[in-house]
Amino acid sequence: MDTYLQESEIIDWRDRQIMELAEKLAAGHDKVEAIAKSCFEWVRDNIYHSCDYRMNPVTCRASDVLDRKTGYCYAKSHLLAALLRANTIPTGFCYQRLSVDDRGAPYCLHGLNAVYLPDVGWYRIDARGNKEGVNARFTPPYEQLAYPIRLPEEGDCATIFAEPLPIVVETLQRYKTWDELHNHLPDTLELTWTHNLGALVT
């Protein structure tokens, strides 16, 4: 599990502000599950999704996401991982491949997290931010993610990555405004995708 606790350039969880917030979110909670829920709900509800709110700049590094209070789903997953790792909770990165407009091509990656809960095992959580039609929650052992898999070319990647995908980091660092990124969302077919249509709880 050490791999899922490491600090990196992007998941810079030893940043002072991240450490302070992680401690605050864990206060009063004894169980890993309660701390994980507290961190998840804070990122989901307090960091504004860049596209939903048309906010700049595009963020990537966890500390920048916290400082700017905005990020795409990928960036929000970076901050959530940092907060959880700061609380010594193993956390990884998961991806879905989804239709951008829910009608087919083009497709893009969607970023979320998997957290290791002692009584459950790996459990996926999606802090992208709720809105009409999106109701992601922390309800272990049952997943309640933001998006179900509906189309044949959509899918879940079963791998839990210790670090964000390079294509995601490169894309976030290349574009400076929310609309530029929205027009160049990362996508790849190089991962192993499962197509269990309708399997996710919404």
Tab-separated table of C-alpha atoms in Angstrom:
chain	number	residue	atom	x	y	z
A	1	MET	CA	0.000	0.000	0.000
A	2	ASP	CA	2.990	2.329	0.299
A	3	THR	CA	2.698	3.130	-3.410
A	4	TYR	CA	-0.731	4.626	-2.787
A	5	LEU	CA	0.554	6.872	0.006
A	6	GLN	CA	3.464	8.536	-1.760
A	7	GLU	CA	3.893	12.235	-2.390
A	8	SER	CA	4.748	13.408	-5.897
A	9	GLU	CA	4.985	16.602	-7.911
A	10	ILE	CA	1.252	16.436	-8.661
A	11	ILE	CA	0.031	14.850	-5.422
A	12	ASP	CA	1.980	17.206	-3.165
A	13	TRP	CA	0.205	16.274	0.041
A	14	ARG	CA	2.946	17.658	2.297
A	15	ASP	CA	1.976	21.174	1.225
A	16	ARG	CA	1.168	23.171	4.372
A	17	GLN	CA	-2.373	24.114	3.376
A	18	ILE	CA	-3.208	20.544	2.373
A	19	MET	CA	-1.841	19.192	5.647
A	20	GLU	CA	-3.835	21.733	7.659
A	21	LEU	CA	-7.058	20.974	5.791
A	22	ALA	CA	-6.503	17.222	6.037
A	23	GLU	CA	-6.109	17.525	9.810
A	24	LYS	CA	-9.231	19.691	10.058
A	25	LEU	CA	-11.320	17.252	8.010
A	26	ALA	CA	-10.169	14.319	10.135
A	27	ALA	CA	-10.888	16.046	13.446
A	28	GLY	CA	-13.502	14.239	15.510
A	29	HIS	CA	-13.371	11.079	13.389
A	30	ASP	CA	-11.770	7.865	14.603
A	31	LYS	CA	-12.547	5.535	11.699
A	32	VAL	CA	-10.902	5.555	8.284
A	33	GLU	CA	-14.304	5.427	6.606
A	34	ALA	CA	-15.485	8.579	8.375
A	35	ILE	CA	-12.303	10.489	7.514
A	36	ALA	CA	-12.526	9.386	3.891
A	37	LYS	CA	-16.143	10.527	3.687
A	38	SER	CA	-15.281	13.889	5.213
A	39	CYS	CA	-12.494	14.490	2.683
A	40	PHE	CA	-14.603	13.275	-0.228
A	41	GLU	CA	-17.572	15.490	0.570
A	42	TRP	CA	-15.365	18.540	1.111
A	43	VAL	CA	-13.708	18.244	-2.294
A	44	ARG	CA	-16.982	17.356	-4.021
A	45	ASP	CA	-18.825	20.351	-2.554
A	46	ASN	CA	-16.151	23.039	-2.107
A	47	ILE	CA	-13.986	22.804	-5.216
A	48	TYR	CA	-15.838	24.136	-8.240
A	49	HIS	CA	-15.808	22.025	-11.384
A	50	SER	CA	-14.067	24.201	-13.977
A	51	CYS	CA	-16.496	23.479	-16.795
A	52	ASP	CA	-19.673	23.648	-14.695
A	53	TYR	CA	-18.696	27.087	-13.387
A	54	ARG	CA	-16.586	28.228	-16.374
A	55	MET	CA	-13.688	28.990	-14.067
A	56	ASN	CA	-10.040	29.592	-14.842
A	57	PRO	CA	-7.233	28.725	-14.566
A	58	VAL	CA	-6.931	25.047	-15.420
A	59	THR	CA	-5.381	23.357	-12.375
A	60	CYS	CA	-3.469	20.113	-11.996
A	61	ARG	CA	-1.239	19.994	-8.888
A	62	ALA	CA	-3.217	19.242	-5.720
A	63	SER	CA	-2.003	22.368	-3.929
A	64	ASP	CA	-3.020	24.536	-6.893
A	65	VAL	CA	-6.494	23.003	-6.916
A	66	LEU	CA	-6.890	23.896	-3.255
A	67	ASP	CA	-5.471	27.379	-3.723
A	68	ARG	CA	-7.664	28.212	-6.733
A	69	LYS	CA	-10.746	26.307	-5.510
A	70	THR	CA	-11.445	24.996	-9.020
A	71	GLY	CA	-10.536	22.043	-11.188
A	72	TYR	CA	-11.756	19.544	-13.732
A	73	CYS	CA	-12.650	16.064	-12.466
A	74	TYR	CA	-9.025	14.958	-12.866
A	75	ALA	CA	-7.678	17.840	-10.797
A	76	LYS	CA	-10.306	17.317	-8.106
A	77	SER	CA	-9.209	13.684	-7.868
A	78	HIS	CA	-5.631	14.892	-7.375
A	79	LEU	CA	-6.629	17.047	-4.404
A	80	LEU	CA	-8.795	14.333	-2.890
A	81	ALA	CA	-5.925	11.860	-3.126
A	82	ALA	CA	-3.621	14.364	-1.445
A	83	LEU	CA	-6.019	14.932	1.459
A	84	LEU	CA	-6.559	11.214	1.952
A	85	ARG	CA	-2.849	10.371	1.720
A	86	ALA	CA	-2.100	13.137	4.200
A	87	ASN	CA	-4.375	11.181	6.534
A	88	THR	CA	-2.436	7.961	5.719
A	89	ILE	CA	-5.338	6.492	3.745
A	90	PRO	CA	-4.199	4.645	0.589
A	91	THR	CA	-5.723	6.307	-2.455
A	92	GLY	CA	-5.396	5.705	-6.185
A	93	PHE	CA	-6.753	6.991	-9.460
A	94	CYS	CA	-9.415	5.426	-11.661
A	95	TYR	CA	-10.746	6.376	-15.064
A	96	GLN	CA	-13.858	5.941	-17.109
A	97	ARG	CA	-14.214	6.514	-20.850
A	98	LEU	CA	-17.402	8.471	-21.456
A	99	SER	CA	-19.225	10.182	-24.282
A	100	VAL	CA	-18.740	13.948	-24.049
A	101	ASP	CA	-22.371	14.680	-24.960
A	102	ASP	CA	-23.943	11.317	-23.951
A	103	ARG	CA	-24.792	10.572	-27.592
A	104	GLY	CA	-21.622	8.901	-28.852
A	105	ALA	CA	-18.367	10.288	-30.224
A	106	PRO	CA	-16.375	12.196	-29.198
A	107	TYR	CA	-15.286	10.358	-26.048
A	108	CYS	CA	-13.043	11.453	-23.191
A	109	LEU	CA	-11.538	10.192	-19.978
A	110	HIS	CA	-13.283	10.931	-16.704
A	111	GLY	CA	-11.159	10.928	-13.558
A	112	LEU	CA	-12.113	9.643	-10.107
A	113	ASN	CA	-10.508	7.915	-7.111
A	114	ALA	CA	-10.345	4.580	-5.368
A	115	VAL	CA	-9.757	4.592	-1.626
A	116	TYR	CA	-8.793	1.581	0.485
A	117	LEU	CA	-11.243	1.059	3.364
A	118	PRO	CA	-10.271	-1.635	5.908
A	119	ASP	CA	-13.768	-3.146	6.084
A	120	VAL	CA	-14.525	-2.894	2.367
A	121	GLY	CA	-11.319	-3.002	0.332
A	122	TRP	CA	-10.878	-0.741	-2.675
A	123	TYR	CA	-13.866	1.529	-3.095
A	124	ARG	CA	-14.378	4.022	-5.928
A	125	ILE	CA	-15.524	7.578	-5.212
A	126	ASP	CA	-16.195	10.451	-7.600
A	127	ALA	CA	-15.766	14.002	-6.310
A	128	ARG	CA	-16.382	15.790	-9.642
A	129	GLY	CA	-19.243	17.773	-8.068
A	130	ASN	CA	-22.971	17.146	-8.109
A	131	LYS	CA	-25.461	18.955	-10.316
A	132	GLU	CA	-28.729	18.129	-12.056
A	133	GLY	CA	-28.406	14.535	-13.224
A	134	VAL	CA	-25.243	13.887	-11.175
A	135	ASN	CA	-25.536	12.570	-7.615
A	136	ALA	CA	-22.249	11.019	-6.485
A	137	ARG	CA	-22.146	9.932	-2.848
A	138	PHE	CA	-20.050	8.014	-0.315
A	139	THR	CA	-22.135	4.911	0.479
A	140	PRO	CA	-19.798	1.923	1.030
A	141	PRO	CA	-19.859	-0.873	0.212
A	142	TYR	CA	-22.108	0.309	-2.647
A	143	GLU	CA	-20.750	2.655	-5.300
A	144	GLN	CA	-22.667	5.775	-6.168
A	145	LEU	CA	-20.595	7.390	-8.902
A	146	ALA	CA	-21.358	10.413	-11.046
A	147	TYR	CA	-21.855	8.533	-14.317
A	148	PRO	CA	-23.084	5.072	-15.341
A	149	ILE	CA	-21.701	3.276	-18.373
A	150	ARG	CA	-24.441	3.473	-21.014
A	151	LEU	CA	-22.883	3.212	-24.468
A	152	PRO	CA	-20.891	0.346	-26.046
A	153	GLU	CA	-17.751	2.455	-26.496
A	154	GLU	CA	-17.841	3.763	-22.944
A	155	GLY	CA	-16.124	1.788	-20.223
A	156	ASP	CA	-14.477	1.455	-16.818
A	157	CYS	CA	-10.755	0.874	-16.471
A	158	ALA	CA	-10.256	-1.772	-13.791
A	159	THR	CA	-6.714	-0.616	-12.944
A	160	ILE	CA	-6.162	1.503	-9.836
A	161	PHE	CA	-3.212	3.747	-10.649
A	162	ALA	CA	-0.863	5.080	-7.981
A	163	GLU	CA	-0.280	8.249	-10.024
A	164	PRO	CA	-2.461	10.172	-12.486
A	165	LEU	CA	-2.167	9.080	-16.106
A	166	PRO	CA	0.528	11.006	-18.008
A	167	ILE	CA	-1.962	11.929	-20.759
A	168	VAL	CA	-4.162	13.573	-18.126
A	169	VAL	CA	-1.314	15.546	-16.548
A	170	GLU	CA	0.027	16.619	-19.944
A	171	THR	CA	-3.395	17.843	-21.054
A	172	LEU	CA	-4.051	19.773	-17.847
A	173	GLN	CA	-0.660	21.442	-18.099
A	174	ARG	CA	-1.018	22.302	-21.790
A	175	TYR	CA	-4.256	24.304	-21.716
A	176	LYS	CA	-4.808	27.454	-19.671
A	177	THR	CA	-8.574	28.070	-19.837
A	178	TRP	CA	-11.561	25.865	-19.090
A	179	ASP	CA	-12.966	26.167	-22.642
A	180	GLU	CA	-9.654	25.298	-24.308
A	181	LEU	CA	-9.465	22.160	-22.216
A	182	HIS	CA	-13.114	21.326	-22.842
A	183	ASN	CA	-12.316	21.243	-26.559
A	184	HIS	CA	-9.275	18.989	-26.023
A	185	LEU	CA	-10.312	16.549	-23.295
A	186	PRO	CA	-7.926	13.586	-22.962
A	187	ASP	CA	-8.915	10.213	-24.390
A	188	THR	CA	-7.125	6.907	-24.944
A	189	LEU	CA	-7.923	3.380	-26.090
A	190	GLU	CA	-4.655	2.002	-24.727
A	191	LEU	CA	-6.155	1.011	-21.372
A	192	THR	CA	-8.161	-2.152	-20.745
A	193	TRP	CA	-11.806	-1.144	-20.668
A	194	THR	CA	-14.733	-3.156	-19.323
A	195	HIS	CA	-18.183	-2.483	-20.710
A	196	ASN	CA	-20.577	-3.539	-17.989
A	197	LEU	CA	-23.459	-1.395	-19.198
A	198	GLY	CA	-25.640	0.048	-16.471
A	199	ALA	CA	-23.590	-1.539	-13.685
A	200	LEU	CA	-22.816	1.670	-11.822
A	201	VAL	CA	-25.196	3.050	-9.242
A	202	THR	CA	-26.577	6.524	-10.026
